[in-house]
PDB file of C-alpha atoms in Angstrom:
ATOM      1  CA  MET Y1353      80.360 156.367 109.942  1.00  0.00           C
ATOM      2  CA  THR Y1354      82.940 155.391 107.336  1.00  0.00           C
ATOM      3  CA  ASN Y1355      85.665 153.133 108.620  1.00  0.00           C
ATOM      4  CA  THR Y1356      88.653 155.405 108.037  1.00  0.00           C
ATOM      5  CA  TRP Y1357      90.595 153.571 110.750  1.00  0.00           C
ATOM      6  CA  ASN Y1358      90.494 150.432 108.619  1.00  0.00           C
ATOM      7  CA  GLU Y1359      92.309 152.382 105.895  1.00  0.00           C
ATOM      8  CA  TRP Y1360      94.763 154.021 108.315  1.00  0.00           C
ATOM      9  CA  PHE Y1361      95.794 150.711 109.863  1.00  0.00           C
ATOM     10  CA  ASN Y1362      96.124 148.969 106.491  1.00  0.00           C
ATOM     11  CA  THR Y1363      99.909 149.375 106.549  1.00  0.00           C
ATOM     12  CA  VAL Y1364     102.906 147.247 107.450  1.00  0.00           C
ATOM     13  CA  GLU Y1365     104.083 149.901 109.899  1.00  0.00           C
ATOM     14  CA  TYR Y1366     102.328 150.215 113.263  1.00  0.00           C
ATOM     15  CA  MET Y1367     100.876 153.740 113.265  1.00  0.00           C
ATOM     16  CA  PHE Y1368     101.124 154.071 117.076  1.00  0.00           C
ATOM     17  CA  GLY Y1369     104.165 151.851 117.425  1.00  0.00           C
ATOM     18  CA  GLU Y1370     104.460 148.384 118.930  1.00  0.00           C
ATOM     19  CA  GLU Y1371     105.167 149.411 122.525  1.00  0.00           C
ATOM     20  CA  PRO Y1372     102.300 149.769 125.028  1.00  0.00           C
ATOM     21  CA  ASN Y1373     100.946 153.114 126.146  1.00  0.00           C
ATOM     22  CA  ILE Y1374     103.127 154.268 129.056  1.00  0.00           C
ATOM     23  CA  PHE Y1375     100.136 154.772 131.359  1.00  0.00           C
ATOM     24  CA  ILE Y1376      98.991 151.180 130.846  1.00  0.00           C
ATOM     25  CA  LYS Y1377     102.548 149.936 131.311  1.00  0.00           C
ATOM     26  CA  SER Y1378     103.106 152.022 134.459  1.00  0.00           C
ATOM     27  CA  TYR Y1379      99.863 150.966 136.129  1.00  0.00           C
ATOM     28  CA  ALA Y1380      99.650 147.367 134.908  1.00  0.00           C
ATOM     29  CA  ALA Y1381     100.082 146.140 138.489  1.00  0.00           C
ATOM     30  CA  GLN Y1382      96.549 147.415 139.145  1.00  0.00           C
ATOM     31  CA  LEU Y1383      95.346 144.506 137.007  1.00  0.00           C
ATOM     32  CA  GLU Y1384      97.268 141.837 138.905  1.00  0.00           C
ATOM     33  CA  GLY Y1385      95.011 138.886 139.665  1.00  0.00           C
ATOM     34  CA  LEU Y1386      92.392 140.006 137.129  1.00  0.00           C
ATOM     35  CA  LYS Y1387      92.590 137.254 134.525  1.00  0.00           C
ATOM     36  CA  LYS Y1388      90.225 138.230 131.707  1.00  0.00           C
ATOM     37  CA  VAL Y1389      90.872 141.701 130.283  1.00  0.00           C
ATOM     38  CA  ALA Y1390      89.018 143.497 127.498  1.00  0.00           C
ATOM     39  CA  ALA Y1391      90.891 146.115 125.458  1.00  0.00           C
ATOM     40  CA  PHE Y1392      88.411 148.478 123.790  1.00  0.00           C
ATOM     41  CA  ALA Y1393      89.118 150.649 120.724  1.00  0.00           C
ATOM     42  CA  GLU Y1394      92.420 148.784 120.753  1.00  0.00           C
ATOM     43  CA  GLY Y1395      93.599 149.679 117.258  1.00  0.00           C
ATOM     44  CA  GLU Y1396      96.688 147.676 116.307  1.00  0.00           C
ATOM     45  CA  GLY Y1397      96.924 145.769 119.567  1.00  0.00           C
ATOM     46  CA  ARG Y1398      99.994 147.172 121.339  1.00  0.00           C
ATOM     47  CA  ASN Y1399      98.322 147.326 124.772  1.00  0.00           C
ATOM     48  CA  ALA Y1400      96.457 144.044 124.422  1.00  0.00           C
ATOM     49  CA  VAL Y1401      99.657 142.220 123.465  1.00  0.00           C
ATOM     50  CA  PHE Y1402     101.558 143.794 126.352  1.00  0.00           C
ATOM     51  CA  LEU Y1403      98.934 142.635 128.859  1.00  0.00           C
ATOM     52  CA  ALA Y1404      98.959 139.169 127.313  1.00  0.00           C
ATOM     53  CA  THR Y1405     102.722 138.983 127.920  1.00  0.00           C
ATOM     54  CA  LEU Y1406     101.960 139.555 131.616  1.00  0.00           C
ATOM     55  CA  GLY Y1407      99.703 136.502 131.658  1.00  0.00           C
ATOM     56  CA  HIS Y1408      96.279 138.057 131.161  1.00  0.00           C
ATOM     57  CA  GLU Y1409      93.699 136.498 128.861  1.00  0.00           C
ATOM     58  CA  VAL Y1410      93.015 139.472 126.578  1.00  0.00           C
ATOM     59  CA  THR Y1411      90.267 140.202 124.078  1.00  0.00           C
ATOM     60  CA  ALA Y1412      90.797 143.192 121.784  1.00  0.00           C
ATOM     61  CA  PHE Y1413      87.711 144.983 120.466  1.00  0.00           C
ATOM     62  CA  ASP Y1414      88.036 147.356 117.524  1.00  0.00           C
ATOM     63  CA  TYR Y1415      86.131 148.711 114.544  1.00  0.00           C
ATOM     64  CA  ALA Y1416      89.006 148.235 112.082  1.00  0.00           C
ATOM     65  CA  GLU Y1417      89.557 144.758 110.694  1.00  0.00           C
ATOM     66  CA  SER Y1418      93.035 145.786 109.525  1.00  0.00           C
ATOM     67  CA  GLY Y1419      93.943 146.784 113.091  1.00  0.00           C
ATOM     68  CA  LEU Y1420      92.795 143.444 114.436  1.00  0.00           C
ATOM     69  CA  ARG Y1421      94.906 141.608 111.848  1.00  0.00           C
ATOM     70  CA  LYS Y1422      97.920 143.572 113.057  1.00  0.00           C
ATOM     71  CA  THR Y1423      96.993 142.703 116.642  1.00  0.00           C
ATOM     72  CA  LYS Y1424      97.213 139.008 115.752  1.00  0.00           C
ATOM     73  CA  ARG Y1425     100.527 139.581 113.993  1.00  0.00           C
ATOM     74  CA  LEU Y1426     101.996 141.465 116.945  1.00  0.00           C
ATOM     75  CA  ALA Y1427     100.756 138.786 119.347  1.00  0.00           C
ATOM     76  CA  LYS Y1428     102.458 136.083 117.288  1.00  0.00           C
ATOM     77  CA  LYS Y1429     105.675 138.129 117.256  1.00  0.00           C
ATOM     78  CA  ASN Y1430     105.533 138.248 121.060  1.00  0.00           C
ATOM     79  CA  ASN Y1431     104.589 134.559 121.437  1.00  0.00           C
ATOM     80  CA  VAL Y1432     101.197 135.242 123.043  1.00  0.00           C
ATOM     81  CA  GLU Y1433      97.532 134.826 122.137  1.00  0.00           C
ATOM     82  CA  VAL Y1434      95.031 137.699 121.907  1.00  0.00           C
ATOM     83  CA  ASN Y1435      91.384 137.175 121.049  1.00  0.00           C
ATOM     84  CA  THR Y1436      89.991 139.752 118.605  1.00  0.00           C
ATOM     85  CA  VAL Y1437      86.438 140.976 118.029  1.00  0.00           C
ATOM     86  CA  GLN Y1438      85.449 143.393 115.282  1.00  0.00           C
ATOM     87  CA  VAL Y1439      82.719 145.674 116.608  1.00  0.00           C
ATOM     88  CA  ASP Y1440      81.477 149.233 116.314  1.00  0.00           C
ATOM     89  CA  LEU Y1441      81.313 150.372 119.946  1.00  0.00           C
ATOM     90  CA  LEU Y1442      78.630 152.910 119.037  1.00  0.00           C
ATOM     91  CA  GLU Y1443      76.227 150.419 117.478  1.00  0.00           C
ATOM     92  CA  GLY Y1444      77.409 146.933 118.381  1.00  0.00           C
ATOM     93  CA  THR Y1445      76.689 144.685 121.342  1.00  0.00           C
ATOM     94  CA  ILE Y1446      79.342 144.090 123.985  1.00  0.00           C
ATOM     95  CA  PRO Y1447      79.235 141.071 126.354  1.00  0.00           C
ATOM     96  CA  THR Y1448      77.954 141.901 129.842  1.00  0.00           C
ATOM     97  CA  GLN Y1449      79.989 141.044 132.967  1.00  0.00           C
ATOM     98  CA  GLN Y1450      82.315 138.756 131.039  1.00  0.00           C
ATOM     99  CA  PHE Y1451      85.628 140.373 132.006  1.00  0.00           C
ATOM    100  CA  ASP Y1452      87.612 141.021 135.178  1.00  0.00           C
ATOM    101  CA  ALA Y1453      89.005 144.285 133.816  1.00  0.00           C
ATOM    102  CA  ALA Y1454      88.914 146.577 130.809  1.00  0.00           C
ATOM    103  CA  ILE Y1455      91.174 149.194 129.273  1.00  0.00           C
ATOM    104  CA  MET Y1456      90.714 151.885 126.640  1.00  0.00           C
ATOM    105  CA  VAL Y1457      93.508 154.108 125.365  1.00  0.00           C
ATOM    106  CA  PHE Y1458      92.650 157.141 123.228  1.00  0.00           C
ATOM    107  CA  GLY Y1459      89.272 155.765 122.184  1.00  0.00           C
ATOM    108  CA  HIS Y1460      87.484 158.890 120.995  1.00  0.00           C
ATOM    109  CA  PHE Y1461      83.810 159.248 120.129  1.00  0.00           C
ATOM    110  CA  PRO Y1462      81.337 162.103 119.559  1.00  0.00           C
ATOM    111  CA  LYS Y1463      80.279 163.790 122.794  1.00  0.00           C
ATOM    112  CA  GLY Y1464      76.695 162.602 122.470  1.00  0.00           C
ATOM    113  CA  LYS Y1465      77.910 158.979 122.403  1.00  0.00           C
ATOM    114  CA  GLN Y1466      80.747 159.053 124.940  1.00  0.00           C
ATOM    115  CA  SER Y1467      78.623 158.095 127.943  1.00  0.00           C
ATOM    116  CA  LEU Y1468      77.064 155.246 125.934  1.00  0.00           C
ATOM    117  CA  VAL Y1469      80.495 153.788 125.187  1.00  0.00           C
ATOM    118  CA  PHE Y1470      81.625 154.312 128.784  1.00  0.00           C
ATOM    119  CA  ASP Y1471      78.561 152.435 130.067  1.00  0.00           C
ATOM    120  CA  LYS Y1472      79.173 149.538 127.677  1.00  0.00           C
ATOM    121  CA  ILE Y1473      82.748 149.234 128.908  1.00  0.00           C
ATOM    122  CA  VAL Y1474      81.746 149.308 132.576  1.00  0.00           C
ATOM    123  CA  ASN Y1475      78.939 146.816 131.955  1.00  0.00           C
ATOM    124  CA  ALA Y1476      81.414 144.416 130.343  1.00  0.00           C
ATOM    125  CA  VAL Y1477      83.279 144.120 133.651  1.00  0.00           C
ATOM    126  CA  ARG Y1478      82.185 142.060 136.631  1.00  0.00           C
ATOM    127  CA  PRO Y1479      81.603 143.749 140.019  1.00  0.00           C
ATOM    128  CA  GLY Y1480      84.959 144.190 141.738  1.00  0.00           C
ATOM    129  CA  GLY Y1481      86.717 144.515 138.401  1.00  0.00           C
ATOM    130  CA  LYS Y1482      88.725 147.502 137.206  1.00  0.00           C
ATOM    131  CA  ILE Y1483      88.581 149.869 134.244  1.00  0.00           C
ATOM    132  CA  MET Y1484      91.642 151.844 133.090  1.00  0.00           C
ATOM    133  CA  MET Y1485      91.558 154.649 130.521  1.00  0.00           C
ATOM    134  CA  GLU Y1486      93.801 157.317 129.081  1.00  0.00           C
ATOM    135  CA  LEU Y1487      92.059 159.870 126.868  1.00  0.00           C
ATOM    136  CA  TYR Y1488      92.806 163.252 125.352  1.00  0.00           C
ATOM    137  CA  SER Y1489      91.131 166.170 127.118  1.00  0.00           C
ATOM    138  CA  GLU Y1490      89.545 169.126 125.361  1.00  0.00           C
ATOM    139  CA  ASP Y1491      92.733 171.089 126.060  1.00  0.00           C
ATOM    140  CA  GLN Y1492      94.614 168.776 123.685  1.00  0.00           C
ATOM    141  CA  LEU Y1493      93.457 170.961 120.789  1.00  0.00           C
ATOM    142  CA  GLU Y1494      96.055 173.541 121.847  1.00  0.00           C
ATOM    143  CA  TYR Y1495      98.900 171.009 121.697  1.00  0.00           C
ATOM    144  CA  GLN Y1496      98.407 169.503 118.228  1.00  0.00           C
ATOM    145  CA  THR Y1497     100.518 166.465 119.122  1.00  0.00           C
ATOM    146  CA  GLY Y1498      97.943 163.765 118.411  1.00  0.00           C
ATOM    147  CA  GLY Y1499      94.330 162.799 118.711  1.00  0.00           C
ATOM    148  CA  PRO Y1500      91.174 164.254 117.169  1.00  0.00           C
ATOM    149  CA  LYS Y1501      91.249 167.760 115.725  1.00  0.00           C
ATOM    150  CA  GLU Y1502      87.639 168.463 116.745  1.00  0.00           C
ATOM    151  CA  LEU Y1503      86.444 169.493 120.217  1.00  0.00           C
ATOM    152  CA  GLU Y1504      83.423 167.241 119.646  1.00  0.00           C
ATOM    153  CA  MET Y1505      85.653 164.148 119.889  1.00  0.00           C
ATOM    154  CA  LEU Y1506      87.579 165.093 123.041  1.00  0.00           C
ATOM    155  CA  TYR Y1507      86.699 164.606 126.728  1.00  0.00           C
ATOM    156  CA  LYS Y1508      85.760 166.824 129.643  1.00  0.00           C
ATOM    157  CA  PRO Y1509      87.125 165.614 133.010  1.00  0.00           C
ATOM    158  CA  GLN Y1510      83.850 166.493 134.736  1.00  0.00           C
ATOM    159  CA  ASN Y1511      81.903 164.253 132.372  1.00  0.00           C
ATOM    160  CA  LEU Y1512      84.140 161.312 133.220  1.00  0.00           C
ATOM    161  CA  LEU Y1513      83.633 161.974 136.917  1.00  0.00           C
ATOM    162  CA  ASP Y1514      79.882 162.023 136.408  1.00  0.00           C
ATOM    163  CA  TRP Y1515      79.968 158.718 134.534  1.00  0.00           C
ATOM    164  CA  CYS Y1516      81.997 157.149 137.367  1.00  0.00           C
ATOM    165  CA  GLU Y1517      79.265 157.681 139.921  1.00  0.00           C
ATOM    166  CA  GLY Y1518      78.697 154.376 141.696  1.00  0.00           C
ATOM    167  CA  SER Y1519      82.268 153.179 141.113  1.00  0.00           C
ATOM    168  CA  LYS Y1520      85.324 153.657 143.306  1.00  0.00           C
ATOM    169  CA  ILE Y1521      87.927 155.999 141.790  1.00  0.00           C
ATOM    170  CA  LEU Y1522      91.437 154.624 142.372  1.00  0.00           C
ATOM    171  CA  HIS Y1523      93.366 157.036 140.145  1.00  0.00           C
ATOM    172  CA  LEU Y1524      92.475 160.279 138.396  1.00  0.00           C
ATOM    173  CA  PHE Y1525      94.916 162.569 136.625  1.00  0.00           C
ATOM    174  CA  VAL Y1526      94.305 165.516 134.328  1.00  0.00           C
ATOM    175  CA  GLY Y1527      97.286 167.329 132.872  1.00  0.00           C
ATOM    176  CA  GLU Y1528     100.349 167.239 130.675  1.00  0.00           C
ATOM    177  CA  GLN Y1529     102.151 164.061 129.699  1.00  0.00           C
ATOM    178  CA  THR Y1530     104.653 163.354 126.945  1.00  0.00           C
ATOM    179  CA  ARG Y1531     103.544 160.688 124.501  1.00  0.00           C
ATOM    180  CA  LEU Y1532     105.850 159.377 121.783  1.00  0.00           C
ATOM    181  CA  GLU Y1533     103.807 156.596 120.192  1.00  0.00           C
ATOM    182  CA  GLY Y1534     104.511 155.968 116.540  1.00  0.00           C
ATOM    183  CA  LYS Y1535     103.749 158.670 113.980  1.00  0.00           C
ATOM    184  CA  LEU Y1536     100.504 159.967 115.439  1.00  0.00           C
ATOM    185  CA  HIS Y1537     101.306 160.793 119.096  1.00  0.00           C
ATOM    186  CA  THR Y1538     104.347 163.025 119.024  1.00  0.00           C
ATOM    187  CA  GLY Y1539     105.149 165.060 122.115  1.00  0.00           C
ATOM    188  CA  LEU Y1540     103.660 166.935 125.023  1.00  0.00           C
ATOM    189  CA  ALA Y1541      99.935 166.267 125.341  1.00  0.00           C
ATOM    190  CA  HIS Y1542      97.013 166.990 127.658  1.00  0.00           C
ATOM    191  CA  VAL Y1543      95.399 163.782 128.912  1.00  0.00           C
ATOM    192  CA  ILE Y1544      92.879 162.374 131.346  1.00  0.00           C
ATOM    193  CA  GLN Y1545      93.830 159.161 133.169  1.00  0.00           C
ATOM    194  CA  LEU Y1546      91.290 157.130 135.066  1.00  0.00           C
ATOM    195  CA  ILE Y1547      91.275 153.880 137.040  1.00  0.00           C
ATOM    196  CA  ILE Y1548      88.028 152.799 138.680  1.00  0.00           C
ATOM    197  CA  GLU Y1549      86.822 149.741 140.556  1.00  0.00           C
ATOM    198  CA  LYS Y1550      83.302 148.618 139.729  1.00  0.00           C
ATOM    199  CA  LYS Y1551      81.133 148.081 142.801  1.00  0.00           C
TER     200      LYS Y1551
END
């Protein structure tokens, strides 16, 4: 896989803006008391930096070195620290049971690899920890307001439910939400939101 994200993020401007995803911001209280948080497929760091401003110890994982550099820059601008790790979530190794919580916002992978990535994220969290995600559903193709243009890279709600077996579902939403996040998320969208507690 060529690292096109590294090229996309190699700009001064933040492609998805500097503000956190509204789902993460709205449900951040779910992470209260969970000190160490991993932010997967974190891009330019907007969510990781936001959680760091709330007092969490955050590690941002992403494939794009340019995105991680911007994460550090945004953290400095907000007077916080964010650890960064460059890793390909499809091929790389993720620490096991090292975090109290994990988030992933619009991290999209080929259907044959989605469960692999999901398992890596869940395995990174200790029992009793929480995982929060917002993803584009397959119906997002009709909206054309952001995200992958191929069905292969979008998510089925039923698949996510299947992958959650063994965890406690705290929040599940499938439907329309407006997302105005930089240049690339620009209006009404169809998303899947998930918060689970690992048993």
